[in-house]
mmCIF file of N, CA and C in Angstrom:
data_model
loop_
_atom_site.group_PDB
_atom_site.id
_atom_site.type_symbol
_atom_site.label_atom_id
_atom_site.label_comp_id
_atom_site.label_asym_id
_atom_site.label_seq_id
_atom_site.Cartn_x
_atom_site.Cartn_y
_atom_site.Cartn_z
ATOM 1 N N MET A 65 7.675 -10.314 -14.041
ATOM 2 C CA MET A 65 6.704 -9.453 -14.465
ATOM 3 C C MET A 65 6.217 -9.262 -15.885
ATOM 4 N N PHE A 66 7.494 -8.770 -16.813
ATOM 5 C CA PHE A 66 7.079 -8.552 -18.051
ATOM 6 C C PHE A 66 6.557 -10.368 -18.701
ATOM 7 N N ALA A 67 7.197 -10.894 -18.535
ATOM 8 C CA ALA A 67 6.817 -12.469 -18.774
ATOM 9 C C ALA A 67 5.898 -13.015 -18.437
ATOM 10 N N ILE A 68 5.551 -12.628 -17.058
ATOM 11 C CA ILE A 68 3.911 -13.194 -17.035
ATOM 12 C C ILE A 68 2.879 -12.344 -17.751
ATOM 13 N N GLY A 69 3.203 -10.860 -17.995
ATOM 14 C CA GLY A 69 2.085 -10.085 -18.929
ATOM 15 C C GLY A 69 2.249 -10.432 -20.222
ATOM 16 N N ALA A 70 3.309 -10.948 -20.640
ATOM 17 C CA ALA A 70 3.440 -11.710 -22.295
ATOM 18 C C ALA A 70 3.076 -12.612 -22.515
ATOM 19 N N GLY A 71 2.911 -13.604 -21.436
ATOM 20 C CA GLY A 71 2.294 -14.891 -21.284
ATOM 21 C C GLY A 71 0.652 -14.946 -21.355
ATOM 22 N N LEU A 72 0.411 -14.023 -20.479
ATOM 23 C CA LEU A 72 -0.922 -13.638 -20.158
ATOM 24 C C LEU A 72 -1.733 -12.811 -21.267
ATOM 25 N N TYR A 73 -1.032 -11.981 -21.881
ATOM 26 C CA TYR A 73 -1.559 -11.537 -23.184
ATOM 27 C C TYR A 73 -1.737 -12.229 -24.387
ATOM 28 N N GLY A 74 -0.568 -13.067 -24.562
ATOM 29 C CA GLY A 74 -0.539 -14.033 -25.619
ATOM 30 C C GLY A 74 -1.605 -15.039 -25.491
ATOM 31 N N LEU A 75 -2.088 -15.514 -24.106
ATOM 32 C CA LEU A 75 -3.097 -16.279 -24.084
ATOM 33 C C LEU A 75 -4.327 -15.773 -24.027
ATOM 34 N N ILE A 76 -4.726 -14.636 -23.675
ATOM 35 C CA ILE A 76 -5.998 -13.854 -23.803
ATOM 36 C C ILE A 76 -6.048 -14.109 -25.377
ATOM 37 N N GLU A 77 -5.157 -13.388 -25.942
ATOM 38 C CA GLU A 77 -5.635 -13.323 -27.646
ATOM 39 C C GLU A 77 -5.715 -14.405 -28.489
ATOM 40 N N ILE A 78 -5.030 -15.344 -27.898
ATOM 41 C CA ILE A 78 -5.266 -16.932 -28.495
ATOM 42 C C ILE A 78 -6.913 -17.234 -28.218
ATOM 43 N N LEU A 79 -7.014 -17.357 -26.875
ATOM 44 C CA LEU A 79 -8.754 -17.376 -26.713
ATOM 45 C C LEU A 79 -9.437 -16.871 -26.952
ATOM 46 N N TRP A 80 -9.387 -15.604 -27.435
ATOM 47 C CA TRP A 80 -10.211 -14.368 -28.133
ATOM 48 C C TRP A 80 -10.329 -14.667 -29.471
ATOM 49 N N ARG A 81 -8.794 -14.714 -30.219
ATOM 50 C CA ARG A 81 -8.784 -14.403 -31.750
ATOM 51 C C ARG A 81 -8.368 -15.886 -32.463
ATOM 52 N N SER A 82 -7.907 -16.789 -31.409
ATOM 53 C CA SER A 82 -7.207 -17.893 -31.962
ATOM 54 C C SER A 82 -5.897 -18.100 -32.619
ATOM 55 N N HIS A 83 -5.278 -16.584 -32.472
ATOM 56 C CA HIS A 83 -3.932 -16.495 -32.624
ATOM 57 C C HIS A 83 -3.436 -15.153 -32.107
ATOM 58 N N THR A 84 -2.176 -15.228 -32.175
ATOM 59 C CA THR A 84 -1.320 -13.961 -31.482
ATOM 60 C C THR A 84 -0.248 -13.446 -32.573
ATOM 61 N N HIS A 85 0.515 -12.485 -31.985
ATOM 62 C CA HIS A 85 1.388 -12.031 -32.876
ATOM 63 C C HIS A 85 2.547 -11.596 -31.801
ATOM 64 N N TRP A 86 3.894 -11.862 -32.020
ATOM 65 C CA TRP A 86 4.913 -11.758 -31.025
ATOM 66 C C TRP A 86 4.970 -10.025 -30.405
ATOM 67 N N THR A 87 4.542 -9.274 -31.424
ATOM 68 C CA THR A 87 4.384 -7.772 -30.772
ATOM 69 C C THR A 87 3.740 -7.534 -29.622
ATOM 70 N N MET A 88 2.519 -8.764 -29.777
ATOM 71 C CA MET A 88 1.654 -8.541 -28.391
ATOM 72 C C MET A 88 1.936 -9.043 -27.358
ATOM 73 N N LEU A 89 2.946 -9.999 -27.291
ATOM 74 C CA LEU A 89 3.696 -10.517 -26.266
ATOM 75 C C LEU A 89 4.352 -9.422 -25.590
ATOM 76 N N LEU A 90 5.117 -8.367 -26.453
ATOM 77 C CA LEU A 90 5.677 -7.505 -25.829
ATOM 78 C C LEU A 90 5.019 -6.137 -25.348
ATOM 79 N N CYS A 91 3.954 -6.180 -25.926
ATOM 80 C CA CYS A 91 2.715 -5.017 -25.299
ATOM 81 C C CYS A 91 2.440 -5.645 -24.067
ATOM 82 N N GLY A 92 1.804 -7.065 -23.951
ATOM 83 C CA GLY A 92 1.326 -7.279 -22.932
ATOM 84 C C GLY A 92 2.496 -7.481 -21.785
ATOM 85 N N GLY A 93 3.381 -7.616 -21.955
ATOM 86 C CA GLY A 93 4.683 -7.524 -21.090
ATOM 87 C C GLY A 93 4.715 -6.147 -20.715
ATOM 88 N N VAL A 94 4.735 -5.444 -21.200
ATOM 89 C CA VAL A 94 5.148 -3.877 -21.127
ATOM 90 C C VAL A 94 3.625 -3.576 -19.971
ATOM 91 N N CYS A 95 2.324 -3.728 -20.755
ATOM 92 C CA CYS A 95 1.221 -3.615 -19.871
ATOM 93 C C CYS A 95 1.346 -4.142 -18.236
ATOM 94 N N PHE A 96 1.762 -5.279 -18.075
ATOM 95 C CA PHE A 96 1.554 -5.775 -16.805
ATOM 96 C C PHE A 96 2.713 -5.314 -16.327
ATOM 97 N N THR A 97 3.939 -5.076 -16.466
ATOM 98 C CA THR A 97 5.053 -4.401 -15.552
ATOM 99 C C THR A 97 4.576 -2.973 -15.099
ATOM 100 N N PHE A 98 3.721 -2.451 -16.008
ATOM 101 C CA PHE A 98 3.150 -1.073 -15.701
ATOM 102 C C PHE A 98 2.255 -1.208 -14.495
ATOM 103 N N MET A 99 1.318 -2.068 -14.535
ATOM 104 C CA MET A 99 0.402 -2.460 -13.667
ATOM 105 C C MET A 99 0.792 -2.604 -12.411
ATOM 106 N N TYR A 100 1.866 -3.732 -12.319
ATOM 107 C CA TYR A 100 2.449 -4.264 -11.499
ATOM 108 C C TYR A 100 3.035 -2.846 -10.397
ATOM 109 N N PHE A 101 3.667 -1.868 -11.158
ATOM 110 C CA PHE A 101 4.015 -0.795 -10.287
ATOM 111 C C PHE A 101 3.135 0.130 -10.115
ATOM 112 N N LEU A 102 1.831 0.357 -10.664
ATOM 113 C CA LEU A 102 0.449 0.643 -10.258
ATOM 114 C C LEU A 102 -0.243 0.130 -9.410
ATOM 115 N N SER A 103 -0.149 -0.619 -9.417
ATOM 116 C CA SER A 103 -0.728 -1.739 -8.420
ATOM 117 C C SER A 103 -0.399 -1.383 -6.879
ATOM 118 N N ALA A 104 0.916 -0.635 -6.857
ATOM 119 C CA ALA A 104 1.491 -0.233 -5.270
ATOM 120 C C ALA A 104 0.820 1.574 -4.986
ATOM 121 N N ALA A 105 0.556 1.947 -5.956
ATOM 122 C CA ALA A 105 0.244 3.403 -5.970
ATOM 123 C C ALA A 105 -0.766 3.163 -4.807
ATOM 124 N N GLN A 106 -0.964 4.611 -3.731
ATOM 125 C CA GLN A 106 -2.046 4.898 -3.040
ATOM 126 C C GLN A 106 -3.520 5.584 -3.658
ATOM 127 N N LEU A 107 -3.978 4.674 -4.411
ATOM 128 C CA LEU A 107 -5.143 5.244 -5.291
ATOM 129 C C LEU A 107 -6.178 4.320 -4.868
ATOM 130 N N PRO A 108 -7.490 4.697 -5.180
ATOM 131 C CA PRO A 108 -8.508 3.589 -5.048
ATOM 132 C C PRO A 108 -8.487 2.455 -6.198
ATOM 133 N N PHE A 109 -9.064 1.106 -5.655
ATOM 134 C CA PHE A 109 -9.088 0.234 -6.821
ATOM 135 C C PHE A 109 -9.716 0.803 -8.297
ATOM 136 N N TRP A 110 -10.691 1.255 -7.859
ATOM 137 C CA TRP A 110 -11.159 1.669 -9.216
ATOM 138 C C TRP A 110 -10.371 2.425 -10.356
ATOM 139 N N ALA A 111 -9.657 3.446 -9.347
ATOM 140 C CA ALA A 111 -8.687 4.531 -10.154
ATOM 141 C C ALA A 111 -7.815 3.586 -10.955
ATOM 142 N N LYS A 112 -7.211 2.648 -10.195
ATOM 143 C CA LYS A 112 -6.196 1.985 -10.767
ATOM 144 C C LYS A 112 -6.629 1.370 -12.274
ATOM 145 N N CYS A 113 -7.884 0.702 -12.059
ATOM 146 C CA CYS A 113 -8.372 -0.189 -12.964
ATOM 147 C C CYS A 113 -8.571 0.899 -14.333
ATOM 148 N N LEU A 114 -8.864 2.334 -14.026
ATOM 149 C CA LEU A 114 -8.860 2.985 -15.253
ATOM 150 C C LEU A 114 -8.056 3.575 -15.535
ATOM 151 N N ILE A 115 -7.007 3.684 -15.130
ATOM 152 C CA ILE A 115 -5.551 3.880 -15.678
ATOM 153 C C ILE A 115 -4.974 3.076 -16.277
ATOM 154 N N SER A 116 -5.012 1.829 -15.737
ATOM 155 C CA SER A 116 -4.697 0.451 -16.559
ATOM 156 C C SER A 116 -5.280 0.635 -17.655
ATOM 157 N N ALA A 117 -6.295 0.761 -17.819
ATOM 158 C CA ALA A 117 -6.978 0.346 -19.332
ATOM 159 C C ALA A 117 -6.798 1.628 -20.143
ATOM 160 N N ALA A 118 -6.893 2.860 -19.623
ATOM 161 C CA ALA A 118 -6.252 3.960 -20.246
ATOM 162 C C ALA A 118 -4.744 3.896 -20.988
ATOM 163 N N ALA A 119 -3.927 3.086 -20.024
ATOM 164 C CA ALA A 119 -2.612 2.697 -20.563
ATOM 165 C C ALA A 119 -2.294 1.788 -21.600
ATOM 166 N N ILE A 120 -2.975 0.794 -21.387
ATOM 167 C CA ILE A 120 -3.214 -0.180 -22.120
ATOM 168 C C ILE A 120 -3.611 0.366 -23.600
ATOM 169 N N SER A 121 -4.641 0.787 -23.690
ATOM 170 C CA SER A 121 -5.321 1.462 -24.601
ATOM 171 C C SER A 121 -4.251 2.169 -25.419
ATOM 172 N N LEU A 122 -3.459 3.108 -24.903
ATOM 173 C CA LEU A 122 -2.772 4.303 -25.478
ATOM 174 C C LEU A 122 -1.562 3.434 -25.717
ATOM 175 N N LEU A 123 -0.974 2.139 -25.330
ATOM 176 C CA LEU A 123 -0.288 1.532 -25.767
ATOM 177 C C LEU A 123 -0.642 0.725 -27.111
ATOM 178 N N GLU A 124 -1.917 0.387 -26.890
ATOM 179 C CA GLU A 124 -2.158 -0.150 -28.011
ATOM 180 C C GLU A 124 -2.188 0.524 -29.590
ATOM 181 N N LEU A 125 -2.483 1.359 -29.112
ATOM 182 C CA LEU A 125 -2.540 2.543 -30.267
ATOM 183 C C LEU A 125 -1.550 3.146 -30.951
ATOM 184 N N ALA A 126 0.004 2.849 -30.165
ATOM 185 C CA ALA A 126 1.218 3.536 -30.142
ATOM 186 C C ALA A 126 1.760 2.171 -31.020
ATOM 187 N N VAL A 127 1.599 1.072 -30.181
ATOM 188 C CA VAL A 127 1.902 -0.071 -30.822
ATOM 189 C C VAL A 127 1.319 -0.623 -32.383
ATOM 190 N N GLY A 128 0.088 -0.487 -32.426
ATOM 191 C CA GLY A 128 -0.802 -0.243 -33.556
ATOM 192 C C GLY A 128 -0.324 0.304 -34.571
ATOM 193 N N TYR A 129 -0.432 1.901 -34.434
ATOM 194 C CA TYR A 129 0.448 2.775 -35.391
ATOM 195 C C TYR A 129 1.617 2.382 -36.133
ATOM 196 N N LEU A 130 2.550 1.823 -35.245
ATOM 197 C CA LEU A 130 3.720 1.049 -35.584
ATOM 198 C C LEU A 130 3.739 0.036 -36.506
ATOM 199 N N VAL A 131 3.034 -0.912 -35.928
ATOM 200 C CA VAL A 131 3.063 -2.459 -36.892
ATOM 201 C C VAL A 131 1.833 -2.231 -37.743
ATOM 202 N N ASN A 132 1.028 -1.756 -37.566
ATOM 203 C CA ASN A 132 -0.403 -1.761 -38.896
ATOM 204 C C ASN A 132 -0.082 -0.797 -39.778
ATOM 205 N N ILE A 133 0.198 0.411 -39.041
ATOM 206 C CA ILE A 133 0.240 1.569 -40.267
ATOM 207 C C ILE A 133 1.271 1.760 -40.769
ATOM 208 N N ILE A 134 2.377 2.191 -39.929
ATOM 209 C CA ILE A 134 3.672 2.012 -40.805
ATOM 210 C C ILE A 134 4.288 1.234 -41.138
ATOM 211 N N LEU A 135 4.452 -0.293 -40.729
ATOM 212 C CA LEU A 135 4.797 -1.345 -41.308
ATOM 213 C C LEU A 135 3.876 -2.207 -41.545
ATOM 214 N N GLY A 136 2.808 -2.084 -41.922
ATOM 215 C CA GLY A 136 1.819 -2.801 -42.586
ATOM 216 C C GLY A 136 1.822 -4.365 -42.398
ATOM 217 N N TRP A 137 1.943 -4.673 -41.449
ATOM 218 C CA TRP A 137 2.234 -5.819 -41.004
ATOM 219 C C TRP A 137 0.277 -6.746 -40.574
ATOM 220 N N ALA A 138 -0.306 -5.749 -40.394
ATOM 221 C CA ALA A 138 -1.982 -5.845 -40.228
ATOM 222 C C ALA A 138 -1.866 -6.657 -39.252
ATOM 223 N N VAL A 139 -1.816 -6.915 -38.020
ATOM 224 C CA VAL A 139 -1.521 -7.537 -37.151
ATOM 225 C C VAL A 139 -3.071 -7.506 -36.222
ATOM 226 N N TRP A 140 -3.632 -6.437 -36.327
ATOM 227 C CA TRP A 140 -5.350 -6.297 -35.893
ATOM 228 C C TRP A 140 -5.962 -4.702 -36.856
ATOM 229 N N ASP A 141 -7.127 -4.983 -36.888
ATOM 230 C CA ASP A 141 -7.710 -3.853 -37.565
ATOM 231 C C ASP A 141 -9.177 -3.748 -36.983
ATOM 232 N N TYR A 142 -9.468 -2.467 -35.952
ATOM 233 C CA TYR A 142 -10.464 -2.194 -35.548
ATOM 234 C C TYR A 142 -11.361 -1.031 -36.459
ATOM 235 N N SER A 143 -11.164 -0.960 -37.581
ATOM 236 C CA SER A 143 -11.653 -0.001 -38.526
ATOM 237 C C SER A 143 -13.619 -0.143 -38.733
ATOM 238 N N ASP A 144 -13.695 -1.485 -38.482
ATOM 239 C CA ASP A 144 -15.201 -1.845 -38.310
ATOM 240 C C ASP A 144 -16.053 -1.420 -37.252
ATOM 241 N N ARG A 145 -15.029 -1.150 -36.042
ATOM 242 C CA ARG A 145 -15.681 -0.665 -34.817
ATOM 243 C C ARG A 145 -16.138 0.426 -34.451
ATOM 244 N N PRO A 146 -17.249 0.899 -34.029
ATOM 245 C CA PRO A 146 -17.590 2.523 -33.984
ATOM 246 C C PRO A 146 -16.584 2.962 -33.110
ATOM 247 N N LEU A 147 -16.612 4.325 -33.459
ATOM 248 C CA LEU A 147 -15.758 5.413 -32.900
ATOM 249 C C LEU A 147 -14.280 4.946 -32.639
ATOM 250 N N ASN A 148 -13.554 3.949 -33.555
ATOM 251 C CA ASN A 148 -12.518 3.659 -33.448
ATOM 252 C C ASN A 148 -11.597 4.729 -33.936
ATOM 253 N N ILE A 149 -10.121 4.431 -33.255
ATOM 254 C CA ILE A 149 -9.043 5.654 -33.700
ATOM 255 C C ILE A 149 -8.102 5.133 -34.664
ATOM 256 N N LEU A 150 -7.978 5.524 -35.572
ATOM 257 C CA LEU A 150 -7.078 4.793 -36.902
ATOM 258 C C LEU A 150 -7.195 3.328 -37.253
ATOM 259 N N GLY A 151 -8.317 2.328 -36.615
ATOM 260 C CA GLY A 151 -8.441 1.331 -36.463
ATOM 261 C C GLY A 151 -7.591 0.360 -35.703
ATOM 262 N N GLN A 152 -7.017 1.184 -35.076
ATOM 263 C CA GLN A 152 -6.365 0.538 -33.989
ATOM 264 C C GLN A 152 -6.671 0.551 -32.613
ATOM 265 N N ILE A 153 -7.444 1.340 -31.902
ATOM 266 C CA ILE A 153 -8.366 0.918 -30.880
ATOM 267 C C ILE A 153 -9.725 1.572 -30.879
ATOM 268 N N CYS A 154 -10.395 1.042 -30.078
ATOM 269 C CA CYS A 154 -12.106 1.261 -29.986
ATOM 270 C C CYS A 154 -12.272 1.320 -28.774
ATOM 271 N N PRO A 155 -13.657 1.854 -28.191
ATOM 272 C CA PRO A 155 -14.002 2.013 -26.809
ATOM 273 C C PRO A 155 -14.439 0.634 -26.321
ATOM 274 N N LEU A 156 -15.073 -0.427 -27.487
ATOM 275 C CA LEU A 156 -15.270 -1.621 -26.765
ATOM 276 C C LEU A 156 -14.072 -2.236 -26.426
ATOM 277 N N TYR A 157 -13.297 -2.397 -27.017
ATOM 278 C CA TYR A 157 -11.716 -3.065 -26.272
ATOM 279 C C TYR A 157 -10.875 -2.314 -25.146
ATOM 280 N N SER A 158 -11.198 -0.932 -25.102
ATOM 281 C CA SER A 158 -10.817 -0.250 -23.874
ATOM 282 C C SER A 158 -11.772 -0.612 -22.755
ATOM 283 N N PHE A 159 -13.110 -0.924 -23.037
ATOM 284 C CA PHE A 159 -13.949 -1.461 -22.216
ATOM 285 C C PHE A 159 -13.632 -2.760 -21.306
ATOM 286 N N PHE A 160 -13.319 -3.631 -22.354
ATOM 287 C CA PHE A 160 -12.483 -4.870 -22.072
ATOM 288 C C PHE A 160 -11.153 -4.980 -21.397
ATOM 289 N N TRP A 161 -10.766 -3.734 -21.673
ATOM 290 C CA TRP A 161 -9.246 -4.019 -20.898
ATOM 291 C C TRP A 161 -9.608 -3.383 -19.396
ATOM 292 N N LEU A 162 -10.687 -2.462 -19.538
ATOM 293 C CA LEU A 162 -10.946 -2.102 -17.856
ATOM 294 C C LEU A 162 -11.421 -3.289 -17.265
ATOM 295 N N LEU A 163 -12.167 -4.383 -17.650
ATOM 296 C CA LEU A 163 -12.733 -5.473 -17.083
ATOM 297 C C LEU A 163 -11.586 -6.556 -16.884
ATOM 298 N N LEU A 164 -10.622 -6.566 -17.647
ATOM 299 C CA LEU A 164 -9.391 -7.377 -17.204
ATOM 300 C C LEU A 164 -8.690 -6.632 -16.486
ATOM 301 N N SER A 165 -8.670 -5.319 -16.256
ATOM 302 C CA SER A 165 -7.352 -4.955 -15.202
ATOM 303 C C SER A 165 -7.637 -5.191 -13.954
ATOM 304 N N ALA A 166 -9.120 -5.474 -13.551
ATOM 305 C CA ALA A 166 -9.545 -5.849 -12.173
ATOM 306 C C ALA A 166 -8.598 -7.099 -11.840
ATOM 307 N N PRO A 167 -8.675 -8.171 -12.736
ATOM 308 C CA PRO A 167 -8.153 -9.610 -11.953
ATOM 309 C C PRO A 167 -6.627 -9.102 -12.227
ATOM 310 N N ALA A 168 -6.188 -8.546 -13.173
ATOM 311 C CA ALA A 168 -4.733 -8.497 -13.641
ATOM 312 C C ALA A 168 -3.956 -7.631 -12.360
ATOM 313 N N LEU A 169 -4.917 -6.339 -11.682
ATOM 314 C CA LEU A 169 -4.192 -5.762 -10.767
ATOM 315 C C LEU A 169 -4.393 -6.819 -9.450
ATOM 316 N N ALA A 170 -5.410 -7.685 -9.340
ATOM 317 C CA ALA A 170 -5.609 -8.611 -7.931
ATOM 318 C C ALA A 170 -4.401 -9.476 -8.208
ATOM 319 N N LEU A 171 -4.099 -9.833 -9.460
ATOM 320 C CA LEU A 171 -2.794 -11.110 -9.985
ATOM 321 C C LEU A 171 -1.493 -10.397 -9.266
ATOM 322 N N CYS A 172 -0.995 -8.900 -9.501
ATOM 323 C CA CYS A 172 -0.004 -7.992 -9.070
ATOM 324 C C CYS A 172 0.178 -8.015 -7.605
ATOM 325 N N GLY A 173 -1.155 -7.748 -6.895
ATOM 326 C CA GLY A 173 -1.014 -7.504 -5.570
ATOM 327 C C GLY A 173 -0.531 -9.362 -5.047
ATOM 328 N N LEU A 174 -1.234 -9.952 -5.518
ATOM 329 C CA LEU A 174 -0.927 -11.485 -4.956
ATOM 330 C C LEU A 174 0.429 -11.737 -5.493
ATOM 331 N N ILE A 175 0.974 -11.482 -6.088
ATOM 332 C CA ILE A 175 2.533 -11.741 -6.603
ATOM 333 C C ILE A 175 3.149 -10.984 -5.394
ATOM 334 N N LYS A 176 2.897 -9.651 -5.213
ATOM 335 C CA LYS A 176 3.807 -9.116 -4.413
ATOM 336 C C LYS A 176 3.585 -9.427 -2.941
ATOM 337 N N SER A 177 2.716 -9.971 -2.344
ATOM 338 C CA SER A 177 2.203 -10.385 -1.039
ATOM 339 C C SER A 177 2.482 -11.756 -0.954
ATOM 340 N N ARG A 178 2.689 -12.350 -1.862
ATOM 341 C CA ARG A 178 3.368 -14.097 -1.936
ATOM 342 C C ARG A 178 4.870 -14.085 -2.108
ATOM 343 N N PHE A 179 5.159 -13.258 -3.218
ATOM 344 C CA PHE A 179 6.673 -13.571 -3.217
ATOM 345 C C PHE A 179 7.520 -12.084 -2.696
ATOM 346 N N GLY A 180 6.698 -11.095 -2.275
ATOM 347 C CA GLY A 180 7.326 -10.062 -1.971
ATOM 348 C C GLY A 180 8.736 -9.307 -3.201
ATOM 349 N N LEU A 181 7.973 -9.410 -4.490
ATOM 350 C CA LEU A 181 8.711 -8.830 -5.395
ATOM 351 C C LEU A 181 8.136 -7.284 -5.620
#
């Protein structure tokens, strides 16, 4: 699950920004693994999507704080976005994660049902 998430997150970044960073692959792997376990929870699908988007945004804030603010690697900067938090997350991208969580959770369910993982 980690490798699938890392690959998908990297692909999304390359398609969206035309580049990525190795730390984003780690972040994507953690996010997808979390979503895989969350997908088995007895919750409505919409709640799983909201929890996923919140978890992804919180992890992005933590990783961003480490790599962009503490280490100064300048991997991304949302300072120009309205209502951003420390330039690391913003409502627009959290909304995008909400939208993307639906197909990602569906993929988790497909993997579980097809491969029994």
